[in-house]
């Protein structure tokens, strides 16, 4: 299997989270082999470095703003160790590669050795990933061509995982490449090959007493880790907090792992969240010394969220052993 840069980025480059830990187990058991390309690694190195610089700058800004507020209390300034964003990026990259090599036993495929003419021929005739006007997906095109050639040389097939529809479409042009959208799709496919009546086991879990209560608790435990982006009609709005209002249904699941004692499910929970939003009320302005100051107000809005949550379940008691909310970004409208 091959994971696009987008898959790593979607996980915040945290390749020790639950889905990646499950992938490591599949690799250890010999069910999956992970491949990476030189172009993908170069993209990850650049994006990790950029993320580290942004985070270091944000940490400095937050500290500065906090100390400005703290002055009103008469307390001493808070000091923290200064973070060198460039150095942090280099260390993060070194750690990423170390895990990729040692834990995931990744195999390297060279995409930079693909003859450019092959890719440009696809570009000029508008073949995927160049089938949209103005598309310039050259890194993806080199990657897909390299993977296809590798599979042909070694007489194998390979899952190509990406949330990028253009890359998946390009991979689908090659018989040996099997496009999938998420890492969870790969885990489900690898687990299904292990056999067993997985559907019957899942049905029994959903019908077990206390399932709903356990799922609600699991979601509420991790709500603070969600990132909210507001796109509604309120001005200068920001999300302050969120509560789980209702889990409407569990409308899908993937079996991510199973052994003799437990099963790991990735549940798709159709949910309603109550979100507290702070915004600027432009219709009510206060006039003070000729300065116009907009009024800040707060309100609660309800938003739909399709949450993905991993649950590890004891097959004997049907009780949750471990949980992790996999969804990280929610749009509030």
Short mmCIF file of N, CA and C in Angstrom, two decimals, residues 193-267:
data_model
loop_
_atom_site.label_atom_id
_atom_site.label_comp_id
_atom_site.label_asym_id
_atom_site.label_seq_id
_atom_site.Cartn_x
_atom_site.Cartn_y
_atom_site.Cartn_z
N UNK A 193 -9.82 -9.78 5.22
CA UNK A 193 -9.13 -10.94 4.67
C UNK A 193 -8.81 -11.97 5.75
N UNK A 194 -8.89 -11.54 7.02
CA UNK A 194 -8.61 -12.47 8.11
C UNK A 194 -9.73 -13.45 8.37
N UNK A 195 -10.91 -13.23 7.72
CA UNK A 195 -12.01 -14.16 7.88
C UNK A 195 -12.84 -13.85 9.10
N UNK A 196 -13.80 -14.72 9.40
CA UNK A 196 -14.68 -14.53 10.54
C UNK A 196 -15.94 -13.80 10.13
N UNK A 197 -17.04 -14.04 10.86
CA UNK A 197 -18.32 -13.39 10.57
C UNK A 197 -18.34 -12.03 11.25
N UNK A 198 -17.66 -11.06 10.63
CA UNK A 198 -17.50 -9.75 11.25
C UNK A 198 -18.83 -9.00 11.36
N UNK A 199 -19.69 -9.18 10.38
CA UNK A 199 -20.97 -8.46 10.41
C UNK A 199 -21.83 -8.93 11.58
N UNK A 200 -21.83 -10.22 11.85
CA UNK A 200 -22.61 -10.75 12.97
C UNK A 200 -22.07 -10.25 14.31
N UNK A 201 -20.74 -10.18 14.41
CA UNK A 201 -20.13 -9.67 15.64
C UNK A 201 -20.51 -8.21 15.86
N UNK A 202 -20.44 -7.41 14.78
CA UNK A 202 -20.78 -5.99 14.89
C UNK A 202 -22.25 -5.81 15.29
N UNK A 203 -23.13 -6.59 14.70
CA UNK A 203 -24.56 -6.50 15.03
C UNK A 203 -24.79 -6.80 16.51
N UNK A 204 -24.08 -7.77 17.02
CA UNK A 204 -24.21 -8.13 18.44
C UNK A 204 -23.74 -6.99 19.34
N UNK A 205 -22.66 -6.34 18.94
CA UNK A 205 -22.13 -5.21 19.72
C UNK A 205 -23.12 -4.06 19.76
N UNK A 206 -23.70 -3.71 18.59
CA UNK A 206 -24.63 -2.58 18.52
C UNK A 206 -25.90 -2.84 19.35
N UNK A 207 -26.27 -4.11 19.47
CA UNK A 207 -27.49 -4.45 20.21
C UNK A 207 -27.25 -4.68 21.69
N UNK A 208 -25.97 -4.66 22.11
CA UNK A 208 -25.65 -4.96 23.51
C UNK A 208 -26.13 -3.85 24.44
N UNK A 209 -26.61 -4.19 25.65
CA UNK A 209 -27.03 -3.18 26.63
C UNK A 209 -25.87 -2.23 26.96
N UNK A 210 -26.15 -0.95 26.99
CA UNK A 210 -25.14 0.03 27.36
C UNK A 210 -24.30 0.53 26.22
N UNK A 211 -24.55 0.03 24.98
CA UNK A 211 -23.73 0.48 23.84
C UNK A 211 -23.87 1.98 23.62
N UNK A 212 -25.11 2.48 23.61
CA UNK A 212 -25.35 3.90 23.35
C UNK A 212 -24.67 4.78 24.40
N UNK A 213 -24.80 4.39 25.66
CA UNK A 213 -24.21 5.17 26.75
C UNK A 213 -22.69 5.20 26.65
N UNK A 214 -22.10 4.07 26.28
CA UNK A 214 -20.64 4.02 26.13
C UNK A 214 -20.17 4.90 24.97
N UNK A 215 -20.94 4.90 23.89
CA UNK A 215 -20.56 5.70 22.73
C UNK A 215 -20.65 7.19 23.05
N UNK A 216 -21.70 7.60 23.75
CA UNK A 216 -21.86 9.00 24.15
C UNK A 216 -20.68 9.43 25.03
N UNK A 217 -20.34 8.60 25.99
CA UNK A 217 -19.22 8.92 26.88
C UNK A 217 -17.91 9.04 26.11
N UNK A 218 -17.71 8.15 25.14
CA UNK A 218 -16.48 8.16 24.36
C UNK A 218 -16.35 9.46 23.55
N UNK A 219 -17.45 9.90 22.95
CA UNK A 219 -17.43 11.14 22.17
C UNK A 219 -17.20 12.34 23.07
N UNK A 220 -17.93 12.40 24.19
CA UNK A 220 -17.82 13.55 25.09
C UNK A 220 -16.42 13.67 25.68
N UNK A 221 -15.75 12.56 25.89
CA UNK A 221 -14.41 12.58 26.47
C UNK A 221 -13.41 13.34 25.60
N UNK A 222 -13.59 13.25 24.26
CA UNK A 222 -12.60 13.82 23.34
C UNK A 222 -13.07 15.09 22.64
N UNK A 223 -14.22 15.63 23.01
CA UNK A 223 -14.74 16.81 22.30
C UNK A 223 -13.80 18.00 22.37
N UNK A 224 -13.05 18.13 23.45
CA UNK A 224 -12.15 19.28 23.60
C UNK A 224 -11.03 19.28 22.58
N UNK A 225 -10.80 18.13 21.93
CA UNK A 225 -9.70 18.05 20.97
C UNK A 225 -10.13 18.41 19.55
N UNK A 226 -11.42 18.72 19.35
CA UNK A 226 -11.90 19.09 18.03
C UNK A 226 -11.46 20.50 17.66
N UNK A 227 -11.19 20.71 16.38
CA UNK A 227 -10.90 22.05 15.85
C UNK A 227 -12.13 22.53 15.08
N UNK A 228 -12.64 23.70 15.45
CA UNK A 228 -13.85 24.22 14.82
C UNK A 228 -13.51 25.39 13.90
N UNK A 229 -14.12 25.39 12.73
CA UNK A 229 -13.99 26.49 11.79
C UNK A 229 -15.40 27.01 11.51
N UNK A 230 -15.61 28.31 11.76
CA UNK A 230 -16.95 28.89 11.60
C UNK A 230 -17.10 29.51 10.21
N UNK A 231 -18.18 29.10 9.49
CA UNK A 231 -18.45 29.63 8.16
C UNK A 231 -19.88 30.17 8.04
N UNK A 232 -20.48 30.55 9.16
CA UNK A 232 -21.85 31.03 9.15
C UNK A 232 -21.96 32.51 8.83
N UNK A 233 -23.13 33.07 9.13
CA UNK A 233 -23.43 34.46 8.76
C UNK A 233 -23.01 35.47 9.84
N UNK A 234 -22.61 34.99 11.02
CA UNK A 234 -22.21 35.91 12.09
C UNK A 234 -20.85 36.53 11.78
N UNK A 235 -20.64 37.77 12.22
CA UNK A 235 -19.41 38.50 11.91
C UNK A 235 -18.31 38.22 12.93
N UNK A 236 -17.10 38.02 12.45
CA UNK A 236 -15.92 37.81 13.31
C UNK A 236 -16.21 36.78 14.39
N UNK A 237 -16.79 35.68 14.00
CA UNK A 237 -17.21 34.67 14.97
C UNK A 237 -16.09 33.68 15.27
N UNK A 238 -16.07 33.20 16.50
CA UNK A 238 -15.14 32.16 16.92
C UNK A 238 -15.86 31.20 17.85
N UNK A 239 -15.48 29.94 17.78
CA UNK A 239 -16.12 28.90 18.59
C UNK A 239 -15.40 28.78 19.92
N UNK A 240 -16.16 28.85 21.01
CA UNK A 240 -15.59 28.80 22.35
C UNK A 240 -15.63 27.39 22.94
N UNK A 241 -16.71 26.67 22.71
CA UNK A 241 -16.82 25.32 23.26
C UNK A 241 -17.92 24.58 22.53
N UNK A 242 -18.00 23.28 22.75
CA UNK A 242 -19.04 22.47 22.13
C UNK A 242 -19.44 21.34 23.06
N UNK A 243 -20.72 20.99 23.01
CA UNK A 243 -21.26 19.87 23.76
C UNK A 243 -21.97 18.92 22.80
N UNK A 244 -21.98 17.67 23.14
CA UNK A 244 -22.72 16.69 22.35
C UNK A 244 -24.20 16.81 22.69
N UNK A 245 -25.01 17.15 21.69
CA UNK A 245 -26.44 17.27 21.90
C UNK A 245 -27.15 15.93 21.67
N UNK A 246 -26.72 15.23 20.61
CA UNK A 246 -27.40 13.97 20.28
C UNK A 246 -26.56 13.18 19.29
N UNK A 247 -26.54 11.86 19.47
CA UNK A 247 -26.04 10.96 18.44
C UNK A 247 -27.28 10.42 17.73
N UNK A 248 -27.50 10.87 16.52
CA UNK A 248 -28.71 10.51 15.78
C UNK A 248 -28.68 9.05 15.38
N UNK A 249 -27.52 8.61 14.89
CA UNK A 249 -27.40 7.22 14.44
C UNK A 249 -25.94 6.86 14.23
N UNK A 250 -25.67 5.58 14.23
CA UNK A 250 -24.39 5.07 13.76
C UNK A 250 -24.67 4.51 12.38
N UNK A 251 -24.28 5.28 11.36
CA UNK A 251 -24.69 4.92 10.00
C UNK A 251 -23.60 4.26 9.18
N UNK A 252 -22.59 3.74 9.85
CA UNK A 252 -21.55 3.00 9.16
C UNK A 252 -20.43 2.63 10.11
N UNK A 253 -19.63 1.66 9.71
CA UNK A 253 -18.48 1.26 10.53
C UNK A 253 -17.48 0.52 9.66
N UNK A 254 -16.24 0.53 10.11
CA UNK A 254 -15.18 -0.28 9.51
C UNK A 254 -14.58 -1.15 10.59
N UNK A 255 -14.31 -2.39 10.27
CA UNK A 255 -13.62 -3.28 11.21
C UNK A 255 -12.13 -3.08 10.99
N UNK A 256 -11.48 -2.47 11.97
CA UNK A 256 -10.07 -2.09 11.81
C UNK A 256 -9.11 -3.13 12.36
N UNK A 257 -9.59 -3.97 13.27
CA UNK A 257 -8.70 -4.98 13.88
C UNK A 257 -9.55 -6.01 14.60
N UNK A 258 -9.05 -7.22 14.70
CA UNK A 258 -9.74 -8.26 15.46
C UNK A 258 -8.75 -9.35 15.85
N UNK A 259 -8.91 -9.87 17.07
CA UNK A 259 -8.16 -11.04 17.48
C UNK A 259 -9.08 -11.90 18.35
N UNK A 260 -8.52 -12.80 19.13
CA UNK A 260 -9.35 -13.73 19.89
C UNK A 260 -10.10 -13.07 21.03
N UNK A 261 -9.64 -11.91 21.50
CA UNK A 261 -10.24 -11.29 22.69
C UNK A 261 -10.93 -9.96 22.45
N UNK A 262 -10.61 -9.28 21.36
CA UNK A 262 -11.19 -7.93 21.15
C UNK A 262 -11.33 -7.63 19.67
N UNK A 263 -12.15 -6.63 19.40
CA UNK A 263 -12.35 -6.16 18.04
C UNK A 263 -12.25 -4.64 18.03
N UNK A 264 -11.66 -4.08 17.01
CA UNK A 264 -11.55 -2.64 16.86
C UNK A 264 -12.45 -2.15 15.74
N UNK A 265 -13.37 -1.27 16.07
CA UNK A 265 -14.30 -0.72 15.09
C UNK A 265 -14.06 0.78 14.93
N UNK A 266 -14.17 1.28 13.71
CA UNK A 266 -14.20 2.71 13.47
C UNK A 266 -15.64 3.06 13.12
N UNK A 267 -16.33 3.71 14.05
CA UNK A 267 -17.75 4.00 13.92
C UNK A 267 -17.96 5.36 13.26
#
